[in-house]
């Protein structure tokens, strides 16, 4: 049992901050697993050709690649805790980086190394579970978002059980009762939840904020 617990802990750590060769495998695996919610998030974000876009927790870099294709005359920046993922995503987006259209950095969502009101659009997918203080991090994301800009935080809040019935986790109530009201009190003109596709039996929700 202890061995299983240690392995589960290691796997959790690799999803939070992939490292080394195993981290590279995890990153590529997550690209496949998260394809439906990544595509859906980009659709909701409605990136325009001249937008400046930020992805937080970009992993192996597929979302960065898709965002850069949409922001064809703009810029895309990304920040990720994992130096391994910065390397992997940089390789995947090498041409756009050379052209100066994509910039990737290693860093922490809690202290973003960006100027106030720098981005038109912000997205982050399956990172919310690792946020130590959600209200503070939401305000940090708001800080770097331009007036009129849009932020989308995509996450799972439940899954289908063996009978095919959706079971929601306490996280859903946290979003509805704490996070969304807190956003409205602290400067977001719009703060709402939108239901997305099921992926691998997990639901997907978008926390949408407009400044």
CSV table of C-alpha atoms in Angstrom, one decimal:
chain,number,residue,atom,x,y,z
A,1,UNK,CA,0.0,0.0,0.0
A,2,UNK,CA,2.8,2.4,0.9
A,3,UNK,CA,4.5,1.7,-2.5
A,4,UNK,CA,1.2,2.6,-4.3
A,5,UNK,CA,0.9,5.7,-2.3
A,6,UNK,CA,4.4,6.8,-3.1
A,7,UNK,CA,3.9,6.1,-6.8
A,8,UNK,CA,0.6,8.1,-6.7
A,9,UNK,CA,2.5,10.9,-5.1
A,10,UNK,CA,5.2,10.9,-7.7
A,11,UNK,CA,2.6,10.8,-10.5
A,12,UNK,CA,0.8,13.8,-8.9
A,13,UNK,CA,4.2,15.7,-8.7
A,14,UNK,CA,4.9,15.0,-12.3
A,15,UNK,CA,1.5,16.4,-13.3
A,16,UNK,CA,2.1,19.6,-11.3
A,17,UNK,CA,5.7,20.0,-12.4
A,18,UNK,CA,7.0,17.5,-14.9
A,19,UNK,CA,10.7,16.8,-14.6
A,20,UNK,CA,13.3,14.8,-16.6
A,21,UNK,CA,12.5,12.1,-19.1
A,22,UNK,CA,9.4,10.9,-17.2
A,23,UNK,CA,8.2,14.5,-17.2
A,24,UNK,CA,8.6,14.6,-21.0
A,25,UNK,CA,6.5,11.4,-21.3
A,26,UNK,CA,3.8,12.9,-19.0
A,27,UNK,CA,3.8,16.2,-21.0
A,28,UNK,CA,3.2,14.4,-24.3
A,29,UNK,CA,0.5,12.2,-22.6
A,30,UNK,CA,-1.3,15.2,-21.3
A,31,UNK,CA,-1.4,16.7,-24.9
A,32,UNK,CA,-3.4,13.7,-26.0
A,33,UNK,CA,-5.6,13.5,-22.8
A,34,UNK,CA,-6.4,17.2,-22.8
A,35,UNK,CA,-7.1,17.8,-26.5
A,36,UNK,CA,-10.9,18.2,-26.2
A,37,UNK,CA,-10.7,20.8,-23.4
A,38,UNK,CA,-7.7,22.6,-25.0
A,39,UNK,CA,-9.6,23.0,-28.3
A,40,UNK,CA,-12.8,24.1,-26.4
A,41,UNK,CA,-10.9,26.6,-24.3
A,42,UNK,CA,-9.4,28.2,-27.4
A,43,UNK,CA,-12.8,28.4,-29.0
A,44,UNK,CA,-14.2,30.2,-26.0
A,45,UNK,CA,-11.2,32.5,-25.8
A,46,UNK,CA,-11.9,33.8,-29.4
A,47,UNK,CA,-8.4,34.9,-30.1
A,48,UNK,CA,-8.1,37.6,-32.7
A,49,UNK,CA,-5.1,38.1,-35.1
A,50,UNK,CA,-3.5,41.0,-33.2
A,51,UNK,CA,-4.1,39.8,-29.7
A,52,UNK,CA,-1.5,39.4,-27.1
A,53,UNK,CA,-2.1,36.1,-25.3
A,54,UNK,CA,-0.9,34.4,-22.2
A,55,UNK,CA,-1.0,30.7,-21.3
A,56,UNK,CA,-0.2,29.7,-17.8
A,57,UNK,CA,0.9,26.1,-17.3
A,58,UNK,CA,1.4,25.4,-21.0
A,59,UNK,CA,2.9,21.9,-20.6
A,60,UNK,CA,4.3,20.5,-23.8
A,61,UNK,CA,3.1,23.5,-25.8
A,62,UNK,CA,0.2,22.4,-28.0
A,63,UNK,CA,-2.0,25.2,-26.6
A,64,UNK,CA,0.7,27.8,-27.3
A,65,UNK,CA,1.0,26.5,-30.9
A,66,UNK,CA,-2.7,26.8,-31.5
A,67,UNK,CA,-2.9,30.2,-29.9
A,68,UNK,CA,0.0,31.5,-32.0
A,69,UNK,CA,-1.7,30.3,-35.2
A,70,UNK,CA,-4.8,32.3,-34.2
A,71,UNK,CA,-2.8,35.4,-33.1
A,72,UNK,CA,-1.1,35.5,-36.5
A,73,UNK,CA,-0.2,39.2,-36.2
A,74,UNK,CA,0.0,39.3,-32.4
A,75,UNK,CA,2.1,37.7,-29.6
A,76,UNK,CA,1.8,34.7,-27.4
A,77,UNK,CA,3.6,34.3,-24.1
A,78,UNK,CA,3.7,31.3,-21.7
A,79,UNK,CA,4.8,30.6,-18.2
A,80,UNK,CA,5.2,27.1,-16.6
A,81,UNK,CA,6.7,25.9,-13.4
A,82,UNK,CA,8.6,23.1,-15.2
A,83,UNK,CA,11.9,23.9,-16.9
A,84,UNK,CA,11.5,20.5,-18.7
A,85,UNK,CA,8.2,21.7,-20.2
A,86,UNK,CA,9.7,25.0,-21.2
A,87,UNK,CA,12.3,23.0,-23.2
A,88,UNK,CA,9.7,20.7,-24.7
A,89,UNK,CA,7.3,23.5,-25.6
A,90,UNK,CA,10.1,25.6,-27.1
A,91,UNK,CA,11.0,22.8,-29.4
A,92,UNK,CA,7.4,22.4,-30.5
A,93,UNK,CA,7.1,26.1,-31.1
A,94,UNK,CA,10.7,26.8,-32.4
A,95,UNK,CA,9.7,28.6,-35.6
A,96,UNK,CA,7.3,31.0,-33.9
A,97,UNK,CA,9.9,31.7,-31.2
A,98,UNK,CA,12.6,32.5,-33.8
A,99,UNK,CA,10.1,34.8,-35.4
A,100,UNK,CA,9.6,36.6,-32.1
A,101,UNK,CA,5.9,35.8,-31.9
A,102,UNK,CA,6.2,33.4,-29.0
A,103,UNK,CA,8.1,33.8,-25.7
A,104,UNK,CA,8.2,31.0,-23.1
A,105,UNK,CA,9.4,31.4,-19.5
A,106,UNK,CA,9.8,29.3,-16.4
A,107,UNK,CA,8.0,30.8,-13.4
A,108,UNK,CA,5.2,30.7,-10.9
A,109,UNK,CA,1.5,31.8,-11.5
A,110,UNK,CA,1.5,33.4,-8.1
A,111,UNK,CA,4.1,36.0,-9.1
A,112,UNK,CA,3.7,36.5,-12.9
A,113,UNK,CA,6.8,38.3,-14.4
A,114,UNK,CA,4.6,40.5,-16.6
A,115,UNK,CA,3.5,44.1,-16.6
A,116,UNK,CA,0.1,45.3,-15.6
A,117,UNK,CA,-2.6,45.1,-18.3
A,118,UNK,CA,-0.3,43.3,-20.7
A,119,UNK,CA,-2.6,40.7,-22.2
A,120,UNK,CA,-5.8,40.7,-24.2
A,121,UNK,CA,-6.5,37.0,-23.5
A,122,UNK,CA,-5.4,34.6,-20.8
A,123,UNK,CA,-5.9,30.8,-20.6
A,124,UNK,CA,-4.9,28.1,-18.1
A,125,UNK,CA,-6.0,24.5,-18.3
A,126,UNK,CA,-6.0,22.0,-15.4
A,127,UNK,CA,-3.8,24.1,-13.2
A,128,UNK,CA,-6.4,25.3,-10.7
A,129,UNK,CA,-6.0,22.2,-8.5
A,130,UNK,CA,-2.5,23.3,-7.7
A,131,UNK,CA,-3.2,26.9,-6.7
A,132,UNK,CA,-2.4,27.5,-3.0
A,133,UNK,CA,-4.6,30.6,-2.8
A,134,UNK,CA,-7.1,30.8,-5.6
A,135,UNK,CA,-8.4,34.3,-4.8
A,136,UNK,CA,-4.9,35.7,-4.8
A,137,UNK,CA,-4.0,34.0,-8.0
A,138,UNK,CA,-7.2,35.1,-9.8
A,139,UNK,CA,-6.3,38.7,-8.8
A,140,UNK,CA,-2.7,38.2,-10.2
A,141,UNK,CA,-4.2,37.1,-13.5
A,142,UNK,CA,-6.6,40.1,-13.4
A,143,UNK,CA,-3.6,42.4,-12.9
A,144,UNK,CA,-1.9,41.4,-16.2
A,145,UNK,CA,-5.2,41.4,-18.1
A,146,UNK,CA,-6.1,44.5,-20.1
A,147,UNK,CA,-9.5,46.3,-19.7
A,148,UNK,CA,-12.0,44.5,-21.9
A,149,UNK,CA,-9.8,41.3,-21.9
A,150,UNK,CA,-10.9,37.8,-21.2
A,151,UNK,CA,-9.6,35.1,-18.9
A,152,UNK,CA,-10.5,31.4,-19.1
A,153,UNK,CA,-9.6,28.9,-16.4
A,154,UNK,CA,-10.5,25.4,-17.5
A,155,UNK,CA,-10.8,22.5,-15.0
A,156,UNK,CA,-12.7,19.4,-14.1
A,157,UNK,CA,-15.2,19.5,-11.2
A,158,UNK,CA,-16.6,16.0,-11.4
A,159,UNK,CA,-16.8,12.8,-13.4
A,160,UNK,CA,-19.2,10.0,-14.5
A,161,UNK,CA,-19.6,7.1,-12.1
A,162,UNK,CA,-19.9,3.5,-13.1
A,163,UNK,CA,-23.6,4.0,-13.8
A,164,UNK,CA,-22.9,7.0,-16.1
A,165,UNK,CA,-24.2,9.5,-13.7
A,166,UNK,CA,-22.2,12.7,-13.1
A,167,UNK,CA,-20.9,13.1,-9.6
A,168,UNK,CA,-19.6,16.6,-8.8
A,169,UNK,CA,-16.7,17.3,-6.4
A,170,UNK,CA,-16.8,20.0,-3.7
A,171,UNK,CA,-14.7,22.0,-6.1
A,172,UNK,CA,-17.9,22.9,-8.0
A,173,UNK,CA,-19.4,24.5,-5.0
A,174,UNK,CA,-16.2,26.3,-4.2
A,175,UNK,CA,-16.3,27.9,-7.7
A,176,UNK,CA,-20.0,28.8,-7.4
A,177,UNK,CA,-20.1,30.0,-3.9
A,178,UNK,CA,-16.6,31.5,-3.4
A,179,UNK,CA,-14.5,32.1,-6.5
A,180,UNK,CA,-17.1,33.6,-8.8
A,181,UNK,CA,-18.6,36.0,-6.2
A,182,UNK,CA,-15.1,37.0,-5.2
A,183,UNK,CA,-14.2,37.9,-8.8
A,184,UNK,CA,-17.3,40.1,-9.1
A,185,UNK,CA,-16.4,41.9,-5.9
A,186,UNK,CA,-12.8,42.5,-7.0
A,187,UNK,CA,-13.0,44.1,-10.4
A,188,UNK,CA,-14.2,41.6,-13.0
A,189,UNK,CA,-17.2,42.9,-15.0
A,190,UNK,CA,-18.1,39.4,-15.9
A,191,UNK,CA,-17.5,36.2,-13.8
A,192,UNK,CA,-19.3,33.0,-14.7
A,193,UNK,CA,-19.0,29.3,-15.2
A,194,UNK,CA,-19.7,27.5,-18.5
A,195,UNK,CA,-20.0,23.7,-18.9
A,196,UNK,CA,-17.7,22.1,-21.5
A,197,UNK,CA,-17.1,18.6,-23.0
A,198,UNK,CA,-16.6,15.4,-21.1
A,199,UNK,CA,-13.1,14.0,-21.5
A,200,UNK,CA,-12.0,10.6,-20.2
A,201,UNK,CA,-15.3,10.6,-18.1
A,202,UNK,CA,-14.3,13.9,-16.5
A,203,UNK,CA,-16.5,16.9,-16.9
A,204,UNK,CA,-14.9,20.2,-17.9
A,205,UNK,CA,-15.9,23.7,-16.7
A,206,UNK,CA,-14.6,27.1,-17.7
A,207,UNK,CA,-14.3,29.8,-15.2
A,208,UNK,CA,-14.6,32.9,-17.4
A,209,UNK,CA,-13.6,36.4,-16.3
A,210,UNK,CA,-13.9,39.6,-18.3
A,211,UNK,CA,-12.3,42.7,-17.1
